[in-house]
Coordinates of C-alpha atoms and ligand atoms in Angstrom, one line a residue:
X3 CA 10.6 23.7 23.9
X4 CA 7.1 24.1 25.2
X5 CA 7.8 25.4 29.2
X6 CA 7.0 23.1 32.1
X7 CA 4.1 24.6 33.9
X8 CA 2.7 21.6 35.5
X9 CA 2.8 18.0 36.6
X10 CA 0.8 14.8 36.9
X11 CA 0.7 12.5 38.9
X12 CA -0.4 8.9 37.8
X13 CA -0.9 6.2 40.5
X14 CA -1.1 2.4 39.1
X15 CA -0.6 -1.1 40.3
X16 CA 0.8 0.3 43.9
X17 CA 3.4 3.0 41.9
X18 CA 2.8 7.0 41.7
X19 CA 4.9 8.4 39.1
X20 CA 5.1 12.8 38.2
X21 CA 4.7 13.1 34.8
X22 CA 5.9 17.3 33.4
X23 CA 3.1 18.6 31.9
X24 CA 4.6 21.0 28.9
X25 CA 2.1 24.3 27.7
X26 CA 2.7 25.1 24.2
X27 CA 2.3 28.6 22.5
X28 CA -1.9 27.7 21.8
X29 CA -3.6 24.2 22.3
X30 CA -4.2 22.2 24.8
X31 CA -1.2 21.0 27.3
X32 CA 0.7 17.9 26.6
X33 CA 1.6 15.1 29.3
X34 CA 5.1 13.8 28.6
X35 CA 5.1 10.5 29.4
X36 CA 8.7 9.5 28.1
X37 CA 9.2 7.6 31.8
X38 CA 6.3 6.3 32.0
X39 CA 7.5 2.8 31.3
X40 CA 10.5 2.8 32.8
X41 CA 8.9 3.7 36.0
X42 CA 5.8 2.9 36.2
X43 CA 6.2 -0.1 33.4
X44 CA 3.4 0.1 31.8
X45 CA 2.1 1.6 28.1
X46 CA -0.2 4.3 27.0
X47 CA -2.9 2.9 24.4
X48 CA -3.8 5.0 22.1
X49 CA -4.6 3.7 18.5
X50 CA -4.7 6.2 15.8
X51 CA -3.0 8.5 18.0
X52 CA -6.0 10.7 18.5
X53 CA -5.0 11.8 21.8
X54 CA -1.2 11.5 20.8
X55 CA 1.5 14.7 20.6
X56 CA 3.9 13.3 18.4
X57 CA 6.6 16.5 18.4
X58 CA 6.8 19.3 19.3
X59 CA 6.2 22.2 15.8
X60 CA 6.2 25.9 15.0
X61 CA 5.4 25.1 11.3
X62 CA 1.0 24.6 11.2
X63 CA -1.4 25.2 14.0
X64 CA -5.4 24.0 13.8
X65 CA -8.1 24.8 16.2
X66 CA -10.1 22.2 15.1
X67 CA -13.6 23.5 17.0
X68 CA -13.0 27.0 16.2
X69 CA -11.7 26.0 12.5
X70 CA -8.8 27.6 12.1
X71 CA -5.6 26.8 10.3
X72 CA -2.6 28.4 10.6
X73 CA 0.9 28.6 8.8
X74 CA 3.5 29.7 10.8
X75 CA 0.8 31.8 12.5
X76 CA -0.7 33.4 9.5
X77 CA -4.1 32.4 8.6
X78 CA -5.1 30.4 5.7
X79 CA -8.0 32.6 4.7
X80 CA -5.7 35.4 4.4
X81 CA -2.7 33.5 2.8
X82 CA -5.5 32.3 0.6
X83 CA -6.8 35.4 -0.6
X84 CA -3.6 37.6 -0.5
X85 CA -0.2 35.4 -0.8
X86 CA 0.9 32.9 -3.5
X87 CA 2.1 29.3 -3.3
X88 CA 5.9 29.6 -3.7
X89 CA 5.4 32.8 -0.9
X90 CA 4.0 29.9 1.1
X91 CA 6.5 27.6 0.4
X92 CA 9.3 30.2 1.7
X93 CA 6.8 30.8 4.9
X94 CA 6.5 27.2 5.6
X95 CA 10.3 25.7 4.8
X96 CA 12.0 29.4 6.7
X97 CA 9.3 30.4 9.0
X98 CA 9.1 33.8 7.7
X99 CA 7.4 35.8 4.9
X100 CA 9.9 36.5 2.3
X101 CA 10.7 39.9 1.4
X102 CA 11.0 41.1 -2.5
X103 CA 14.5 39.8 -2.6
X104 CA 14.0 36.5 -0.7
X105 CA 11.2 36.0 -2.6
X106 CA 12.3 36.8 -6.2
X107 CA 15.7 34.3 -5.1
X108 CA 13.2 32.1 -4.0
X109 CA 11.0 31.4 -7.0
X110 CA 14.3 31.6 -9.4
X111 CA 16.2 29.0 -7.2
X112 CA 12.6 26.5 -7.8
X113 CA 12.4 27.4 -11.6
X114 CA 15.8 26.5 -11.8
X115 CA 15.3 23.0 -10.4
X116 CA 12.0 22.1 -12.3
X117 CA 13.6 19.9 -14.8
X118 CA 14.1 16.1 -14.7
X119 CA 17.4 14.2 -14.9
X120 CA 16.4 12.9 -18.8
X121 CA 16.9 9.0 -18.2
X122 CA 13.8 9.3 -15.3
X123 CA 11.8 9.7 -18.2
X124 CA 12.7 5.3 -18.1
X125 CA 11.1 5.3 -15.3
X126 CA 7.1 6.1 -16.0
X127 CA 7.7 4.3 -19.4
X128 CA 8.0 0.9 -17.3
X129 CA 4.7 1.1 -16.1
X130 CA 1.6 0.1 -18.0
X131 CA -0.4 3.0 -19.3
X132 CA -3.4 2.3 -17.4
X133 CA -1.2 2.6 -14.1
X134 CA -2.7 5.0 -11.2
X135 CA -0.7 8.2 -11.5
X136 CA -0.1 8.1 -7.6
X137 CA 1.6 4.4 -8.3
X138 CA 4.0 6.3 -10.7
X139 CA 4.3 9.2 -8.4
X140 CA 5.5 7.0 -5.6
X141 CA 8.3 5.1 -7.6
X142 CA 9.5 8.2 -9.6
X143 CA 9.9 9.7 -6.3
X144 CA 11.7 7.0 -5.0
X145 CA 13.7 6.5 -7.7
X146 CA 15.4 10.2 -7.1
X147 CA 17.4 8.7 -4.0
X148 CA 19.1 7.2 -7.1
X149 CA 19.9 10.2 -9.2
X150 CA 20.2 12.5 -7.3
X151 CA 23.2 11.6 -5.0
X152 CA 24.3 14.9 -4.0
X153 CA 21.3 15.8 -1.9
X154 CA 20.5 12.6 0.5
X155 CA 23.5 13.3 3.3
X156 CA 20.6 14.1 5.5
X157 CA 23.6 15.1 7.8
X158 CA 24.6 17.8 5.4
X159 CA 22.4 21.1 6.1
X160 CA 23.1 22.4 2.5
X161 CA 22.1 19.0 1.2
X162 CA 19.5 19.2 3.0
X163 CA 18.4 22.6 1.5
X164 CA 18.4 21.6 -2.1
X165 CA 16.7 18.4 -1.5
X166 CA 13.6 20.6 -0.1
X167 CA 14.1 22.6 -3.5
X168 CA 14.3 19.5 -6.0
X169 CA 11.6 18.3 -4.2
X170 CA 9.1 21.5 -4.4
X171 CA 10.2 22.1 -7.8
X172 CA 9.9 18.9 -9.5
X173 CA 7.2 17.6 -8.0
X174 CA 4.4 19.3 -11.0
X175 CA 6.9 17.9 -13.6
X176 CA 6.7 14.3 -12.7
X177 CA 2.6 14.6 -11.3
X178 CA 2.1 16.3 -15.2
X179 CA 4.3 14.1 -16.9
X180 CA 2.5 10.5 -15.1
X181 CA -0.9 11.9 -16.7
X182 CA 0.9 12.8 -19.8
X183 CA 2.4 9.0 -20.0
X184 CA -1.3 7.5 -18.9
X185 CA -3.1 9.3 -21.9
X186 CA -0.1 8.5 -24.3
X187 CA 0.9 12.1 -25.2
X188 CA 4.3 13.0 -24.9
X189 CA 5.8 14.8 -22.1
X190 CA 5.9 18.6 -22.1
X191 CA 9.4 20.1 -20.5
X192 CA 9.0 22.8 -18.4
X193 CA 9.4 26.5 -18.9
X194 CA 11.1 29.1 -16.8
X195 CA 9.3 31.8 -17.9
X196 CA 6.0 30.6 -16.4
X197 CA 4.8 30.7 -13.1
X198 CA 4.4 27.6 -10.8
X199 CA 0.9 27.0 -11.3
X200 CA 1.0 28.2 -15.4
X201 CA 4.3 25.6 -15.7
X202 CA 2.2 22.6 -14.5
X203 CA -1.1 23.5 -16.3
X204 CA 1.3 23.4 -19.2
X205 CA 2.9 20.9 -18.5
X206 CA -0.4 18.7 -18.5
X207 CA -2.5 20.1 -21.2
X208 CA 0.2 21.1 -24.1
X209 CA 0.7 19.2 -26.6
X210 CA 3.6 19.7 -29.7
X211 CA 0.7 19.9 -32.1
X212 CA -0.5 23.0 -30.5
X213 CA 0.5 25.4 -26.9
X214 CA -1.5 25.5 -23.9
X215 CA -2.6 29.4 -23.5
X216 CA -3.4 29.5 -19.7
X217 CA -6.0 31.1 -18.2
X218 CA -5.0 33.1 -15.2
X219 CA -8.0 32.6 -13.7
X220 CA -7.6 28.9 -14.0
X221 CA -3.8 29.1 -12.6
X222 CA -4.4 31.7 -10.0
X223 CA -7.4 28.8 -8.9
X224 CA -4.6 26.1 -9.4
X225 CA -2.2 28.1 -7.3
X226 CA -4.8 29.1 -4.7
X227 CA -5.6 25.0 -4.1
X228 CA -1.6 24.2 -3.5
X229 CA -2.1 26.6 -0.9
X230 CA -5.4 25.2 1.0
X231 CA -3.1 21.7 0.6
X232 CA 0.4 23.0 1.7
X233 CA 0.3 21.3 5.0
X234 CA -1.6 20.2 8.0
X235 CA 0.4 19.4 11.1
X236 CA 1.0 15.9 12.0
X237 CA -1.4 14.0 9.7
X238 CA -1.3 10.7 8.3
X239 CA 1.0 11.1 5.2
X240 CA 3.0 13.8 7.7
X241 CA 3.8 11.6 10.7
X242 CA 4.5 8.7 7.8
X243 CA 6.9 11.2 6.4
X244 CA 8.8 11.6 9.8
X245 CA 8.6 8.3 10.7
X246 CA 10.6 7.3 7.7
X247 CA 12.5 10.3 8.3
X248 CA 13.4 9.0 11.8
X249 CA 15.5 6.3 10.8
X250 CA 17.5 8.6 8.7
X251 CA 15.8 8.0 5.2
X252 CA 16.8 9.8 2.7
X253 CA 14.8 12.9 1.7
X254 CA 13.4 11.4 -1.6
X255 CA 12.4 7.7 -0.2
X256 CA 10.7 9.9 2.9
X257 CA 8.2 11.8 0.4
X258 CA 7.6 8.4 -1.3
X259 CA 6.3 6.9 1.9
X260 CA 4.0 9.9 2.0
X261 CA 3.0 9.9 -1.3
X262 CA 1.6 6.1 -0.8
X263 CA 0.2 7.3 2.8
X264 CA -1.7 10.1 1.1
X265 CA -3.1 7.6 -1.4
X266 CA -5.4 6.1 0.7
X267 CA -9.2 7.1 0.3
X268 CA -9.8 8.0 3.8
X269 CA -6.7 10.5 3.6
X270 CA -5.7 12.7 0.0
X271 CA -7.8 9.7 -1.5
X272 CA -10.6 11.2 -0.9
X273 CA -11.1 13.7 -3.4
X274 CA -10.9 11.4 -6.4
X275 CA -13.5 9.2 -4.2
X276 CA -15.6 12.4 -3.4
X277 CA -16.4 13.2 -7.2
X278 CA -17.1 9.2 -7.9
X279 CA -19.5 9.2 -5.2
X280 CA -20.8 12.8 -6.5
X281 CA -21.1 11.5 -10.0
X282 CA -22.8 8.1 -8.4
X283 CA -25.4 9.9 -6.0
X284 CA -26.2 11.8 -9.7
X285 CA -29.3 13.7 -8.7
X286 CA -30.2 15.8 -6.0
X287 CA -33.4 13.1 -6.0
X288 CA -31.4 10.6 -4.6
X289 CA -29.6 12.6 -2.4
X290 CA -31.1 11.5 0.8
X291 CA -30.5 7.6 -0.2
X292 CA -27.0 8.2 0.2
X293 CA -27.2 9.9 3.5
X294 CA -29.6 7.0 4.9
X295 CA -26.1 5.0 3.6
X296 CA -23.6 6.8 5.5
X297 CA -25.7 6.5 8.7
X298 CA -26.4 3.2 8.8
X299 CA -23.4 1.0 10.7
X300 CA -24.3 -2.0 8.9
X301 CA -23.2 -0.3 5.4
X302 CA -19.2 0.4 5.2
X303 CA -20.7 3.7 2.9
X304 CA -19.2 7.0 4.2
X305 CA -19.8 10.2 2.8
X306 CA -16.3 11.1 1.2
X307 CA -14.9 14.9 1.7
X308 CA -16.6 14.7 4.8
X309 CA -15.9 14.2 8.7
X310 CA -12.3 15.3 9.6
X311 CA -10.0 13.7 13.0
X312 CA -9.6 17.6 14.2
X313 CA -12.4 19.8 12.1
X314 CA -15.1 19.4 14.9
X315 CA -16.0 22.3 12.7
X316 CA -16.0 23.4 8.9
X317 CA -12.4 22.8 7.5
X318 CA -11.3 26.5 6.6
X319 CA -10.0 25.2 3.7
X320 CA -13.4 23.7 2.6
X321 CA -15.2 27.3 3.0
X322 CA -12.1 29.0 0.2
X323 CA -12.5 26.4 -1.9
X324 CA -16.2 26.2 -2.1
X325 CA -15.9 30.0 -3.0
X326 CA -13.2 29.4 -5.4
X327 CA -15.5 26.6 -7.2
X328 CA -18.4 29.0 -7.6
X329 CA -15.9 31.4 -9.4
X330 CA -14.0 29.0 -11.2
X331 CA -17.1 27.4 -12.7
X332 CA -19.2 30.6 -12.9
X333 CA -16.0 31.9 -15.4
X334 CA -16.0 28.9 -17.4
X335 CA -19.6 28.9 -18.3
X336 CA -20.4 25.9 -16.3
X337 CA -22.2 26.8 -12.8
X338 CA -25.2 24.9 -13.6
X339 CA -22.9 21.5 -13.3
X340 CA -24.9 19.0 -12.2
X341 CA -22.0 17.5 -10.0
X342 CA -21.3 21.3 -7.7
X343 CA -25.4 21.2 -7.8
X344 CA -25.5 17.8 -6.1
X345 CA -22.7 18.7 -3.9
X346 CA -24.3 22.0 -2.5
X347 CA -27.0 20.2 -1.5
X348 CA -25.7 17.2 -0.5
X349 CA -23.6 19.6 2.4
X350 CA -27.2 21.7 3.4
X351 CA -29.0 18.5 4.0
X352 CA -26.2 16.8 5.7
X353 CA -25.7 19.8 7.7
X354 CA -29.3 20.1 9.0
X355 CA -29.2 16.2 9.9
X356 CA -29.2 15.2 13.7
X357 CA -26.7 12.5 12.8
X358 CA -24.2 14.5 10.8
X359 CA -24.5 17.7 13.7
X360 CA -24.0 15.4 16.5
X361 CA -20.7 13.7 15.0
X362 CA -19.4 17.0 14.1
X363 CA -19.0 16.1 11.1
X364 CA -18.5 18.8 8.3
X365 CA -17.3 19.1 4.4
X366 CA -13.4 19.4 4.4
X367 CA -10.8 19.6 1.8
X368 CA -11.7 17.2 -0.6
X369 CA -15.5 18.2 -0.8
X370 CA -15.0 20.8 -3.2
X371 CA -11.7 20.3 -4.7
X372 CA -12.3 17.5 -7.3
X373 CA -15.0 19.8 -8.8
X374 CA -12.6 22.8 -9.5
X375 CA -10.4 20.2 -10.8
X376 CA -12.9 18.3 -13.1
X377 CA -13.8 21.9 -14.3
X378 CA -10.1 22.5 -15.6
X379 CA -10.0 19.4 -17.2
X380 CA -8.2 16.7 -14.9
X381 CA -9.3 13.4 -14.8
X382 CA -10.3 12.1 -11.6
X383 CA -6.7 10.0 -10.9
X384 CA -4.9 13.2 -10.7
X385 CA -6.4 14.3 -8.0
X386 CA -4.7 12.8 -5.4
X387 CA -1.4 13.3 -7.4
X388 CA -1.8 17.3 -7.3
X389 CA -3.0 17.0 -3.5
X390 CA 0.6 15.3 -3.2
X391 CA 2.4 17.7 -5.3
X392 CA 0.6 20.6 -3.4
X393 CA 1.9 18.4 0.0
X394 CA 5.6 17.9 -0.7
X395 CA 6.2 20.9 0.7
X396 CA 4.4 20.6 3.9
X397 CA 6.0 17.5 4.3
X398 CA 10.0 18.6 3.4
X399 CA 9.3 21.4 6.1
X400 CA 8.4 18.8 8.9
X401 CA 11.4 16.4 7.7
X402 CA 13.4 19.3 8.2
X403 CA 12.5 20.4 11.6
X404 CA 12.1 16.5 12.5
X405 CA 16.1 16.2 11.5
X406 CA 17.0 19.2 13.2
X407 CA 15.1 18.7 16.8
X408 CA 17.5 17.6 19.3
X409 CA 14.6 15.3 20.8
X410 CA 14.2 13.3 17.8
X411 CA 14.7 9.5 17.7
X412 CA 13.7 6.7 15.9
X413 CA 10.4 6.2 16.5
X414 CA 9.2 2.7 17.5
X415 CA 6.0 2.6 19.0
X416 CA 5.2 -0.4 21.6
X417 CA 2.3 -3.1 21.4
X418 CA -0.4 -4.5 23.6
X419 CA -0.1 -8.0 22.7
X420 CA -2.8 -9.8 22.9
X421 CA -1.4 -13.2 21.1
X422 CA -1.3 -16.6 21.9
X423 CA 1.5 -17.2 25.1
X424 CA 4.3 -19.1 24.4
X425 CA 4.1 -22.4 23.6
X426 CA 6.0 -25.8 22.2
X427 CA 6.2 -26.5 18.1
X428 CA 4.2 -29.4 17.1
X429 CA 5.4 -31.4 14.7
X430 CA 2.7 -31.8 11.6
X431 CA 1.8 -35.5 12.0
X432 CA 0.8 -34.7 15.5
X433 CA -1.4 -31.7 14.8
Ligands
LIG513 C1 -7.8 14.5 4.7 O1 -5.7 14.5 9.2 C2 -5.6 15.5 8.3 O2 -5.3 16.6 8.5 C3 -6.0 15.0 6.9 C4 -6.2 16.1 5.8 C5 -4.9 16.8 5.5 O3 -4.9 18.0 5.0 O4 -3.8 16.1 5.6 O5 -7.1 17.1 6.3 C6 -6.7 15.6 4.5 O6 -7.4 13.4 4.8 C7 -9.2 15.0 4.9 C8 -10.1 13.8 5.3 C9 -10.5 13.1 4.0 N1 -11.3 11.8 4.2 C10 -12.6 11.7 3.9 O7 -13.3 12.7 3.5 C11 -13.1 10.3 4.0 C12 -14.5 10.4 4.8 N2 -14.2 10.8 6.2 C13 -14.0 9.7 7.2 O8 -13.4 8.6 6.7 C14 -13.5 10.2 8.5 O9 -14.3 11.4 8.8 C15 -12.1 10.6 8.7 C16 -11.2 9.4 8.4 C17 -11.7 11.8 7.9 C18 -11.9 10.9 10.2 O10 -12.2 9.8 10.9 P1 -12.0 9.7 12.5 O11 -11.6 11.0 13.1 O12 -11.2 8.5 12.8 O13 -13.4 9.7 13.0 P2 -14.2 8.3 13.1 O14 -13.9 7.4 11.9 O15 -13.9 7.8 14.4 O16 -15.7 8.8 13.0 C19 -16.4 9.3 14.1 C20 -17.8 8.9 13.9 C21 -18.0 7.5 13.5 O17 -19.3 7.1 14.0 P3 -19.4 6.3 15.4 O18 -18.5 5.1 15.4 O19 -19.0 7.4 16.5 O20 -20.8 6.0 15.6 O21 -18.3 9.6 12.7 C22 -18.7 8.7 11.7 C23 -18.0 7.4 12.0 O22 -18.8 6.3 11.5 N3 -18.2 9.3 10.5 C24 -18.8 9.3 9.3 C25 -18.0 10.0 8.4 N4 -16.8 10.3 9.0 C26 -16.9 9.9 10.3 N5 -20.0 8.9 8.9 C27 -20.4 9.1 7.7 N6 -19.6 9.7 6.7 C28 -18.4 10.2 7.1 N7 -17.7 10.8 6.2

């Protein structure tokens, strides 16, 4: 628990109530208003939550003016460069950096868990080929609550414990296996003698006609953007995750609700929405067209992959993955893409605008990412899907700490209604 160093003191409608005031390990302090109502009986407003501590976390801190992400207090610049995703997985879900046997028990323990209960396979088959992979994604997931029945007793820490792992492990089977069904090619199984990022590059661009030889530079580029995705404190898919979470969910329908959460375009969306509007701006020509779009009110036009609700600075994660393009597309013969060309300088000219510097508004995640992807081969709709699958495990580490913190309850937010008062039924011949 953050320690008590303060109070404050609210006065309202002839009451004066002390409110703690909690200081956490870095950020700012938080005001806990948990009485508020009871004493003072009235609400907080805050839509969107922008100025709302949700929990209390040790799993990811941002500084979102200095720009700086960190899990479990390691950088991601550093985790970016030097670890690997299952190593982050193990720092996120544990809190700690494995060591060579942790880590080797680790990555065996996924491996083992990476295929799928064979009558899934049902599942994606009901859904029309031209289905969005995330609308598979979300009712595969969902559909594991009824499969796998001996890991939702949320009460059950060991239950618990393998959910996190089905969840982390299966995830790249069922996002490779919904773009396998949507191009009509069959599904590839996995293989334990791959790494993560090889298996699901596999997994998506095998076929029995002929293997998949993966590049390493591609995988080690595959495995290097799970990382910049593995999680983000208390965003929208997050918080989505807990709430479900809260009312005792199990696991699989949790990551489900997050899955559809991340869907939207002004969340994981964005990336597949980023490259359309890329491919639609076309040429740097008509560049500034666009940005005379995003600034005008009138037009709902935003620039996607930019503007984040904490970045009032670049998002780390936008600065490794912009590198990682450049070397990813440099290797496969392509840096004179049109789209990366548009997108460099589409940032430069956004950046020097008064409108764009004032708002604080800055590339993030999603600027770069779809173009790395589109390199490799991935259609735009599996974007988002490999955002989610990069995600889960961000999210199973919160569920986790949400189930095991002593202040968690439902949650069930309050309203300020402004409705009509009440008032008598009118029967229809007299209306
Ligand atoms: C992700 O929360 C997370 O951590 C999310 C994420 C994660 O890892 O989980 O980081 C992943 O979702 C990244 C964000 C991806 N979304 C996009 O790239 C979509 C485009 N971005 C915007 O929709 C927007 O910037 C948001 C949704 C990301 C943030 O919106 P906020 O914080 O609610 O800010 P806002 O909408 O109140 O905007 C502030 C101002 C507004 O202008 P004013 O009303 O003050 O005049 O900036 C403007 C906005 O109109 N603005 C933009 C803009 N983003 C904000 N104008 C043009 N283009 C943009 N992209």
């Amino acid at each position: 628990m953050a320690e008590t160093t303060a109070k404050a003191t609210l006065s309202i409608h002839g009451k004066t109530v002390e409110l703690p005031v909690y200081s956490p390990k870095v950020g700012p302090d938080g005001v806990d208003i948990r009485k508020l109502y009871a004493e003072a009986g009235v609400f907080t407003y805050d839509p969107g939550f922008t100025s709302t501590a949700s929990c209390e976390s040790t799993i990811t801190y941002i500084d979102g003016d200095a720009g700086v992400l960190l899990y479990r207090g390691y950088s991601i610049d550093e985790l970016a460069e030097k670890s690997h995703f299952l190593e982050v997985c193990y720092l996120l879900l544990y809190g700690e950096l494995p060591n060579a046997e942790q880590l080797e028990d680790f990555e065996l323990r996924v491996t083992r868990h990476t295929m799928l209960h064979e009558q899934m396979q049902g599942f994606f088959r009901g859904f029309r080929r031209d289905a969005h992979p995330m609308a598979v994604m979300v009712g595969v997931v969902g559909a594991m609550s009824a499969f796998y029945h001996d890991s939702t007793d949320i009460s059950d820490p060991w239950q618990r414990e393998v959910a996190a792992i089905r969840m982390i492990a299966k995830m790249p089977t069922i996002a490779a296996w919904a773009y396998k069904y949507s191009i009509g090619q069959p599904f590839v199984y996995p293989r334990n003698d791959l790494d993560y990022p090889s298996n699901f590059l596999r997994m998506c661009f095998a076929v029995p006609a002929e293997d998949y030889e993966v590049n390493p530079i591609l995988a080690r580029a595959m495995d290097r953007i799970m990382t910049l995705h593995a999680d983000h404190e208390q965003n929208a898919s997050t918080s989505t995750v807990r709430l479900a979470g809260s009312s005792g969910a199990n696991p699989f329908a949790c990551i489900s609700a997050g899955i559809a959460c991340l869907w939207g375009p002004a969340h994981g969306g964005a990336n597949q929405a980023c490259l359309e509007m890329l491919r639609e701006i076309g040429t740097v020509d008509r560049i500034p067209e666009f940005i005379k779009r995003a600034k005008d009110k009138d037009d709902p036009f935003r620039l996607m992959g930019f503007g984040h609700r904490v970045y009032k600075n670049f998002d780390p994660r936008a600065k490794v993955m912009k590198e990682s393009a450049d070397e990813v597309l440099g290797l496969l013969g392509v840096e004179d893409n049109e789209t990366l060309q548009v997108a460099k300088e589409l940032e430069r000219i956004a950046l020097e605008d008064e409108y764009f510097v004032s708002k604080k508004l800055y590339p993030n995640v999603d600027f770069y990412s779809g173009i790395i992807l589109e390199a490799m081969g991935f259609p735009t709709s599996m974007f988002t899907p490999i955002f989610a699958l990069s995600r889960t495990v961000g999210w199973i580490s919160q569920w986790k700490e949400m189930i095991a913190d002593p202040n968690q309850k439902i949650g069930r937010p309050r309203q300020l209604y402004i409705g009509a008062p009440q008032r008598p039924y009118v029967e229809v011949e007299h209306r």
